[in-house]
Amino acid sequence: MNELPVMEQFLTLQGEGYHTGKSAVFIRLAGCDVGCVWCDVKESWDAEKHPVLSVSEIVKKTLDYRTDFVVITGGEPTLYDLTILVDTLKKQNKYVAIETAGTNPLPDNIDWVCFSPKKFKKPHPSIYQKVNELKVVVYHPSDLKWAIEHADKVVNNDAHFYIQPEWSRSDEHFPLVLSFLNENPHWRLSLQTHKFLNIP
Ligand code: SF4
């Protein structure tokens, strides 16, 4: 698509998962077909409340910053065909990552796919072929078993596996997460470091 609804675009650090600590431009697309009860960006859900920008406007704004790392997030960014946006960013030598619940098929040109499945909507089966990073948010103890079920479907032998306590329940669930990590040592802990730092 040549135009996309954008809730916000900003320079920050990637707070979670494999690329934690990297300077990144986040492009937060508006619209979500998932509806997590614990969502911390509910204002992204209604795409009509946000401006529709052209791909060239979006890409131009990423050039204001020195980092070459761009994260497309949402909302649920796979609601839209992102092929043109990703191609245009890559022509500007950007490394393009996506954060997605995988509810719709992804284009093939994305450099890094962080798949974070959500119980509120089943992922599209094609996502398991494209995962570089599986990041499962633990909101309920049953999410740990559910994490393994998703990991078993990931095709890429080099994929990275992260378990992340949901922010509002992290104290409550940390002992469970710790025990999970000790029993499944190829998984790693992901924390929402941007929330500790109080940055977006
Ligand atoms: Fe919120 Fe993301 Fe869940 Fe959508 S998929 S409801 S944006 S946490």
PDB file of C-alpha atoms and ligand atoms in Angstrom:
ATOM      1  CA  MET A   1       0.000   0.000   0.000  1.00  0.00           C
ATOM      2  CA  ASN A   2       1.220   3.504  -0.794  1.00  0.00           C
ATOM      3  CA  GLU A   3      -0.554   5.047   2.173  1.00  0.00           C
ATOM      4  CA  LEU A   4      -0.858   3.816   5.745  1.00  0.00           C
ATOM      5  CA  PRO A   5      -2.539   5.018   8.958  1.00  0.00           C
ATOM      6  CA  VAL A   6       0.168   6.086  11.392  1.00  0.00           C
ATOM      7  CA  MET A   7      -0.499   6.617  15.080  1.00  0.00           C
ATOM      8  CA  GLU A   8       3.011   7.793  15.866  1.00  0.00           C
ATOM      9  CA  GLN A   9       6.603   7.673  14.680  1.00  0.00           C
ATOM     10  CA  PHE A  10       9.445   8.290  17.089  1.00  0.00           C
ATOM     11  CA  LEU A  11      13.083   7.688  17.971  1.00  0.00           C
ATOM     12  CA  THR A  12      13.649   5.483  20.989  1.00  0.00           C
ATOM     13  CA  LEU A  13      15.476   2.357  22.131  1.00  0.00           C
ATOM     14  CA  GLN A  14      14.107  -1.058  21.295  1.00  0.00           C
ATOM     15  CA  GLY A  15      13.026  -2.078  24.775  1.00  0.00           C
ATOM     16  CA  GLU A  16      12.280  -5.772  24.329  1.00  0.00           C
ATOM     17  CA  GLY A  17      13.606  -9.016  22.921  1.00  0.00           C
ATOM     18  CA  TYR A  18      16.656  -9.724  20.767  1.00  0.00           C
ATOM     19  CA  HIS A  19      17.406  -6.132  19.749  1.00  0.00           C
ATOM     20  CA  THR A  20      17.005  -4.667  23.255  1.00  0.00           C
ATOM     21  CA  GLY A  21      19.021  -1.509  23.729  1.00  0.00           C
ATOM     22  CA  LYS A  22      19.362  -0.591  20.046  1.00  0.00           C
ATOM     23  CA  SER A  23      18.495   2.882  18.907  1.00  0.00           C
ATOM     24  CA  ALA A  24      15.429   2.539  16.686  1.00  0.00           C
ATOM     25  CA  VAL A  25      12.825   4.513  14.828  1.00  0.00           C
ATOM     26  CA  PHE A  26       9.430   3.055  15.672  1.00  0.00           C
ATOM     27  CA  ILE A  27       6.619   3.372  13.141  1.00  0.00           C
ATOM     28  CA  ARG A  28       3.392   2.585  14.959  1.00  0.00           C
ATOM     29  CA  LEU A  29       0.641   1.822  12.475  1.00  0.00           C
ATOM     30  CA  ALA A  30      -2.940   2.264  13.616  1.00  0.00           C
ATOM     31  CA  GLY A  31      -5.565  -0.480  13.537  1.00  0.00           C
ATOM     32  CA  CYS A  32      -5.632  -3.786  15.398  1.00  0.00           C
ATOM     33  CA  ASP A  33      -7.607  -6.983  14.779  1.00  0.00           C
ATOM     34  CA  VAL A  34      -6.480  -8.685  18.005  1.00  0.00           C
ATOM     35  CA  GLY A  35      -7.826  -6.848  21.085  1.00  0.00           C
ATOM     36  CA  CYS A  36      -5.652  -8.007  24.008  1.00  0.00           C
ATOM     37  CA  VAL A  37      -7.261  -7.185  27.372  1.00  0.00           C
ATOM     38  CA  TRP A  38      -3.908  -5.998  28.745  1.00  0.00           C
ATOM     39  CA  CYS A  39      -2.995  -3.912  25.674  1.00  0.00           C
ATOM     40  CA  ASP A  40      -1.026  -0.786  26.610  1.00  0.00           C
ATOM     41  CA  VAL A  41      -1.678   0.994  23.281  1.00  0.00           C
ATOM     42  CA  LYS A  42      -5.452   0.725  23.002  1.00  0.00           C
ATOM     43  CA  GLU A  43      -5.504   4.165  21.384  1.00  0.00           C
ATOM     44  CA  SER A  44      -3.971   2.470  18.327  1.00  0.00           C
ATOM     45  CA  TRP A  45      -6.963   0.199  17.746  1.00  0.00           C
ATOM     46  CA  ASP A  46      -9.173   2.535  15.709  1.00  0.00           C
ATOM     47  CA  ALA A  47      -7.282   3.357  12.508  1.00  0.00           C
ATOM     48  CA  GLU A  48      -9.788   6.076  11.594  1.00  0.00           C
ATOM     49  CA  LYS A  49      -8.627   8.206  14.510  1.00  0.00           C
ATOM     50  CA  HIS A  50      -5.146   8.564  13.020  1.00  0.00           C
ATOM     51  CA  PRO A  51      -3.746  10.310   9.957  1.00  0.00           C
ATOM     52  CA  VAL A  52      -3.119   8.415   6.735  1.00  0.00           C
ATOM     53  CA  LEU A  53       0.406   9.163   5.492  1.00  0.00           C
ATOM     54  CA  SER A  54       2.120   8.329   2.239  1.00  0.00           C
ATOM     55  CA  VAL A  55       5.015   5.873   2.285  1.00  0.00           C
ATOM     56  CA  SER A  56       7.343   8.642   1.136  1.00  0.00           C
ATOM     57  CA  GLU A  57       6.285  10.841   4.086  1.00  0.00           C
ATOM     58  CA  ILE A  58       6.844   7.975   6.536  1.00  0.00           C
ATOM     59  CA  VAL A  59      10.243   7.058   5.090  1.00  0.00           C
ATOM     60  CA  LYS A  60      11.366  10.701   4.926  1.00  0.00           C
ATOM     61  CA  LYS A  61      10.772  11.031   8.651  1.00  0.00           C
ATOM     62  CA  THR A  62      13.016   8.043   9.406  1.00  0.00           C
ATOM     63  CA  LEU A  63      15.840   9.922   7.673  1.00  0.00           C
ATOM     64  CA  ASP A  64      15.766  12.579  10.413  1.00  0.00           C
ATOM     65  CA  TYR A  65      17.647  10.123  12.637  1.00  0.00           C
ATOM     66  CA  ARG A  66      21.076   8.492  12.401  1.00  0.00           C
ATOM     67  CA  THR A  67      19.964   4.979  13.340  1.00  0.00           C
ATOM     68  CA  ASP A  68      19.486   2.534  10.487  1.00  0.00           C
ATOM     69  CA  PHE A  69      17.164   0.327  12.572  1.00  0.00           C
ATOM     70  CA  VAL A  70      13.427   0.696  11.963  1.00  0.00           C
ATOM     71  CA  VAL A  71      10.723  -1.196  13.834  1.00  0.00           C
ATOM     72  CA  ILE A  72       7.243  -1.400  12.326  1.00  0.00           C
ATOM     73  CA  THR A  73       4.712  -2.048  15.055  1.00  0.00           C
ATOM     74  CA  GLY A  74       1.103  -1.357  15.918  1.00  0.00           C
ATOM     75  CA  GLY A  75      -1.657  -1.956  16.489  1.00  0.00           C
ATOM     76  CA  GLU A  76      -1.299  -4.980  14.273  1.00  0.00           C
ATOM     77  CA  PRO A  77       0.868  -3.994  11.300  1.00  0.00           C
ATOM     78  CA  THR A  78       0.025  -7.075   9.198  1.00  0.00           C
ATOM     79  CA  LEU A  79      -3.428  -5.618   8.600  1.00  0.00           C
ATOM     80  CA  TYR A  80      -1.742  -3.814   5.695  1.00  0.00           C
ATOM     81  CA  ASP A  81       0.392  -4.854   2.748  1.00  0.00           C
ATOM     82  CA  LEU A  82       3.764  -3.474   3.845  1.00  0.00           C
ATOM     83  CA  THR A  83       5.768  -4.476   0.769  1.00  0.00           C
ATOM     84  CA  ILE A  84       6.205  -0.935  -0.574  1.00  0.00           C
ATOM     85  CA  LEU A  85       7.002   0.586   2.824  1.00  0.00           C
ATOM     86  CA  VAL A  86       9.638  -2.052   3.559  1.00  0.00           C
ATOM     87  CA  ASP A  87      11.184  -1.841   0.075  1.00  0.00           C
ATOM     88  CA  THR A  88      11.365   1.945   0.274  1.00  0.00           C
ATOM     89  CA  LEU A  89      12.986   1.843   3.727  1.00  0.00           C
ATOM     90  CA  LYS A  90      15.535  -0.709   2.520  1.00  0.00           C
ATOM     91  CA  LYS A  91      16.428   1.490  -0.451  1.00  0.00           C
ATOM     92  CA  GLN A  92      17.474   4.005   2.218  1.00  0.00           C
ATOM     93  CA  ASN A  93      19.692   1.326   3.824  1.00  0.00           C
ATOM     94  CA  LYS A  94      17.375   0.771   6.748  1.00  0.00           C
ATOM     95  CA  TYR A  95      17.243  -2.593   8.525  1.00  0.00           C
ATOM     96  CA  VAL A  96      13.537  -3.289   8.932  1.00  0.00           C
ATOM     97  CA  ALA A  97      12.075  -5.249  11.828  1.00  0.00           C
ATOM     98  CA  ILE A  98       8.428  -5.920  12.585  1.00  0.00           C
ATOM     99  CA  GLU A  99       6.593  -6.680  15.814  1.00  0.00           C
ATOM    100  CA  THR A 100       3.484  -8.684  15.028  1.00  0.00           C
ATOM    101  CA  ALA A 101       0.879 -11.054  16.408  1.00  0.00           C
ATOM    102  CA  GLY A 102       0.999 -12.657  12.946  1.00  0.00           C
ATOM    103  CA  THR A 103      -2.717 -12.508  12.297  1.00  0.00           C
ATOM    104  CA  ASN A 104      -2.283 -11.879   8.557  1.00  0.00           C
ATOM    105  CA  PRO A 105       0.354 -12.947   5.998  1.00  0.00           C
ATOM    106  CA  LEU A 106       3.617 -10.998   5.978  1.00  0.00           C
ATOM    107  CA  PRO A 107       5.555  -9.803   2.938  1.00  0.00           C
ATOM    108  CA  ASP A 108       8.865 -11.577   2.233  1.00  0.00           C
ATOM    109  CA  ASN A 109      11.124  -8.532   2.352  1.00  0.00           C
ATOM    110  CA  ILE A 110      11.264  -7.849   6.121  1.00  0.00           C
ATOM    111  CA  ASP A 111      14.715  -8.286   7.709  1.00  0.00           C
ATOM    112  CA  TRP A 112      13.641  -9.326  11.208  1.00  0.00           C
ATOM    113  CA  VAL A 113      10.297 -10.795  12.277  1.00  0.00           C
ATOM    114  CA  CYS A 114       9.441 -10.703  15.966  1.00  0.00           C
ATOM    115  CA  PHE A 115       6.330 -12.838  16.340  1.00  0.00           C
ATOM    116  CA  SER A 116       4.371 -12.309  19.536  1.00  0.00           C
ATOM    117  CA  PRO A 117       1.290 -14.543  19.392  1.00  0.00           C
ATOM    118  CA  LYS A 118      -1.794 -13.471  21.283  1.00  0.00           C
ATOM    119  CA  LYS A 119      -4.566 -15.715  22.641  1.00  0.00           C
ATOM    120  CA  PHE A 120      -7.190 -13.250  21.504  1.00  0.00           C
ATOM    121  CA  LYS A 121      -6.728 -14.060  17.795  1.00  0.00           C
ATOM    122  CA  LYS A 122      -5.178 -17.087  16.124  1.00  0.00           C
ATOM    123  CA  PRO A 123      -2.078 -16.368  14.050  1.00  0.00           C
ATOM    124  CA  HIS A 124      -2.034 -16.985  10.307  1.00  0.00           C
ATOM    125  CA  PRO A 125      -0.260 -20.354   9.792  1.00  0.00           C
ATOM    126  CA  SER A 126       2.268 -18.850   7.343  1.00  0.00           C
ATOM    127  CA  ILE A 127       3.937 -16.862  10.136  1.00  0.00           C
ATOM    128  CA  TYR A 128       5.817 -19.890  11.502  1.00  0.00           C
ATOM    129  CA  GLN A 129       7.968 -19.969   8.322  1.00  0.00           C
ATOM    130  CA  LYS A 130       9.178 -16.427   8.915  1.00  0.00           C
ATOM    131  CA  VAL A 131       9.969 -16.111  12.602  1.00  0.00           C
ATOM    132  CA  ASN A 132      13.383 -14.772  13.643  1.00  0.00           C
ATOM    133  CA  GLU A 133      12.247 -14.210  17.195  1.00  0.00           C
ATOM    134  CA  LEU A 134       9.328 -15.648  19.146  1.00  0.00           C
ATOM    135  CA  LYS A 135       8.357 -13.458  22.085  1.00  0.00           C
ATOM    136  CA  VAL A 136       5.590 -14.708  24.346  1.00  0.00           C
ATOM    137  CA  VAL A 137       4.033 -12.360  26.881  1.00  0.00           C
ATOM    138  CA  VAL A 138       3.021 -14.098  30.114  1.00  0.00           C
ATOM    139  CA  TYR A 139      -0.254 -12.736  31.430  1.00  0.00           C
ATOM    140  CA  HIS A 140      -1.534 -16.018  32.891  1.00  0.00           C
ATOM    141  CA  PRO A 141       0.418 -19.104  34.085  1.00  0.00           C
ATOM    142  CA  SER A 142      -1.105 -21.150  31.222  1.00  0.00           C
ATOM    143  CA  ASP A 143       0.796 -18.902  28.783  1.00  0.00           C
ATOM    144  CA  LEU A 144       4.000 -20.819  29.566  1.00  0.00           C
ATOM    145  CA  LYS A 145       2.634 -24.085  28.121  1.00  0.00           C
ATOM    146  CA  TRP A 146       1.169 -22.105  25.246  1.00  0.00           C
ATOM    147  CA  ALA A 147       4.627 -20.622  24.571  1.00  0.00           C
ATOM    148  CA  ILE A 148       6.069 -24.102  24.017  1.00  0.00           C
ATOM    149  CA  GLU A 149       3.218 -24.971  21.644  1.00  0.00           C
ATOM    150  CA  HIS A 150       4.129 -21.999  19.456  1.00  0.00           C
ATOM    151  CA  ALA A 151       7.867 -22.666  19.683  1.00  0.00           C
ATOM    152  CA  ASP A 152       7.292 -26.204  18.392  1.00  0.00           C
ATOM    153  CA  LYS A 153       5.797 -24.774  15.185  1.00  0.00           C
ATOM    154  CA  VAL A 154       8.656 -22.342  14.424  1.00  0.00           C
ATOM    155  CA  VAL A 155      10.549 -23.531  11.334  1.00  0.00           C
ATOM    156  CA  ASN A 156      13.779 -21.488  11.538  1.00  0.00           C
ATOM    157  CA  ASN A 157      16.468 -23.403  13.458  1.00  0.00           C
ATOM    158  CA  ASP A 158      18.213 -20.105  14.252  1.00  0.00           C
ATOM    159  CA  ALA A 159      15.140 -18.492  15.807  1.00  0.00           C
ATOM    160  CA  HIS A 160      15.425 -16.905  19.242  1.00  0.00           C
ATOM    161  CA  PHE A 161      12.897 -17.573  21.995  1.00  0.00           C
ATOM    162  CA  TYR A 162      11.902 -14.992  24.584  1.00  0.00           C
ATOM    163  CA  ILE A 163       9.487 -15.088  27.474  1.00  0.00           C
ATOM    164  CA  GLN A 164       8.305 -11.738  28.793  1.00  0.00           C
ATOM    165  CA  PRO A 165       6.238 -11.171  31.948  1.00  0.00           C
ATOM    166  CA  GLU A 166       3.368  -8.798  31.181  1.00  0.00           C
ATOM    167  CA  TRP A 167       4.258  -5.486  32.829  1.00  0.00           C
ATOM    168  CA  SER A 168       1.300  -5.179  35.219  1.00  0.00           C
ATOM    169  CA  ARG A 169       1.766  -8.736  36.507  1.00  0.00           C
ATOM    170  CA  SER A 170       5.528  -9.085  36.331  1.00  0.00           C
ATOM    171  CA  ASP A 171       6.086  -9.323  40.129  1.00  0.00           C
ATOM    172  CA  GLU A 172       3.396 -11.967  40.436  1.00  0.00           C
ATOM    173  CA  HIS A 173       4.660 -14.095  37.546  1.00  0.00           C
ATOM    174  CA  PHE A 174       8.398 -13.676  37.804  1.00  0.00           C
ATOM    175  CA  PRO A 175       8.954 -16.857  39.922  1.00  0.00           C
ATOM    176  CA  LEU A 176       7.068 -18.901  37.297  1.00  0.00           C
ATOM    177  CA  VAL A 177       9.036 -17.308  34.482  1.00  0.00           C
ATOM    178  CA  LEU A 178      12.309 -17.957  36.290  1.00  0.00           C
ATOM    179  CA  SER A 179      11.450 -21.607  36.749  1.00  0.00           C
ATOM    180  CA  PHE A 180      10.397 -21.838  33.065  1.00  0.00           C
ATOM    181  CA  LEU A 181      13.761 -20.404  31.980  1.00  0.00           C
ATOM    182  CA  ASN A 182      15.666 -22.858  34.135  1.00  0.00           C
ATOM    183  CA  GLU A 183      13.704 -25.751  32.659  1.00  0.00           C
ATOM    184  CA  ASN A 184      13.975 -24.443  29.080  1.00  0.00           C
ATOM    185  CA  PRO A 185      17.467 -22.966  28.887  1.00  0.00           C
ATOM    186  CA  HIS A 186      17.313 -22.098  25.186  1.00  0.00           C
ATOM    187  CA  TRP A 187      14.658 -19.500  26.059  1.00  0.00           C
ATOM    188  CA  ARG A 188      15.676 -16.072  27.340  1.00  0.00           C
ATOM    189  CA  LEU A 189      14.077 -13.439  29.505  1.00  0.00           C
ATOM    190  CA  SER A 190      12.721 -10.300  27.842  1.00  0.00           C
ATOM    191  CA  LEU A 191      11.806  -7.331  30.005  1.00  0.00           C
ATOM    192  CA  GLN A 192      10.084  -4.135  28.889  1.00  0.00           C
ATOM    193  CA  THR A 193      13.196  -2.076  29.618  1.00  0.00           C
ATOM    194  CA  HIS A 194      11.674   1.062  28.076  1.00  0.00           C
ATOM    195  CA  LYS A 195       9.071   0.992  30.855  1.00  0.00           C
ATOM    196  CA  PHE A 196      11.787   0.833  33.522  1.00  0.00           C
ATOM    197  CA  LEU A 197      13.457   3.790  31.755  1.00  0.00           C
ATOM    198  CA  ASN A 198      10.132   5.605  31.354  1.00  0.00           C
ATOM    199  CA  ILE A 199      10.693   6.184  27.641  1.00  0.00           C
ATOM    200  CA  PRO A 200       8.178   5.478  24.832  1.00  0.00           C
TER     201      PRO A 200
HETATM  202 FE1  SF4 B   1      -2.576  -4.201  21.702  1.00  0.00          FE
HETATM  203 FE2  SF4 B   1      -0.706  -5.385  20.223  1.00  0.00          FE
HETATM  204 FE3  SF4 B   1      -2.631  -6.851  21.393  1.00  0.00          FE
HETATM  205 FE4  SF4 B   1      -3.234  -5.215  19.333  1.00  0.00          FE
HETATM  206  S1  SF4 B   1      -1.899  -7.029  19.298  1.00  0.00           S
HETATM  207  S2  SF4 B   1      -4.383  -5.447  21.238  1.00  0.00           S
HETATM  208  S3  SF4 B   1      -1.860  -3.502  19.737  1.00  0.00           S
HETATM  209  S4  SF4 B   1      -1.002  -5.684  22.427  1.00  0.00           S
END
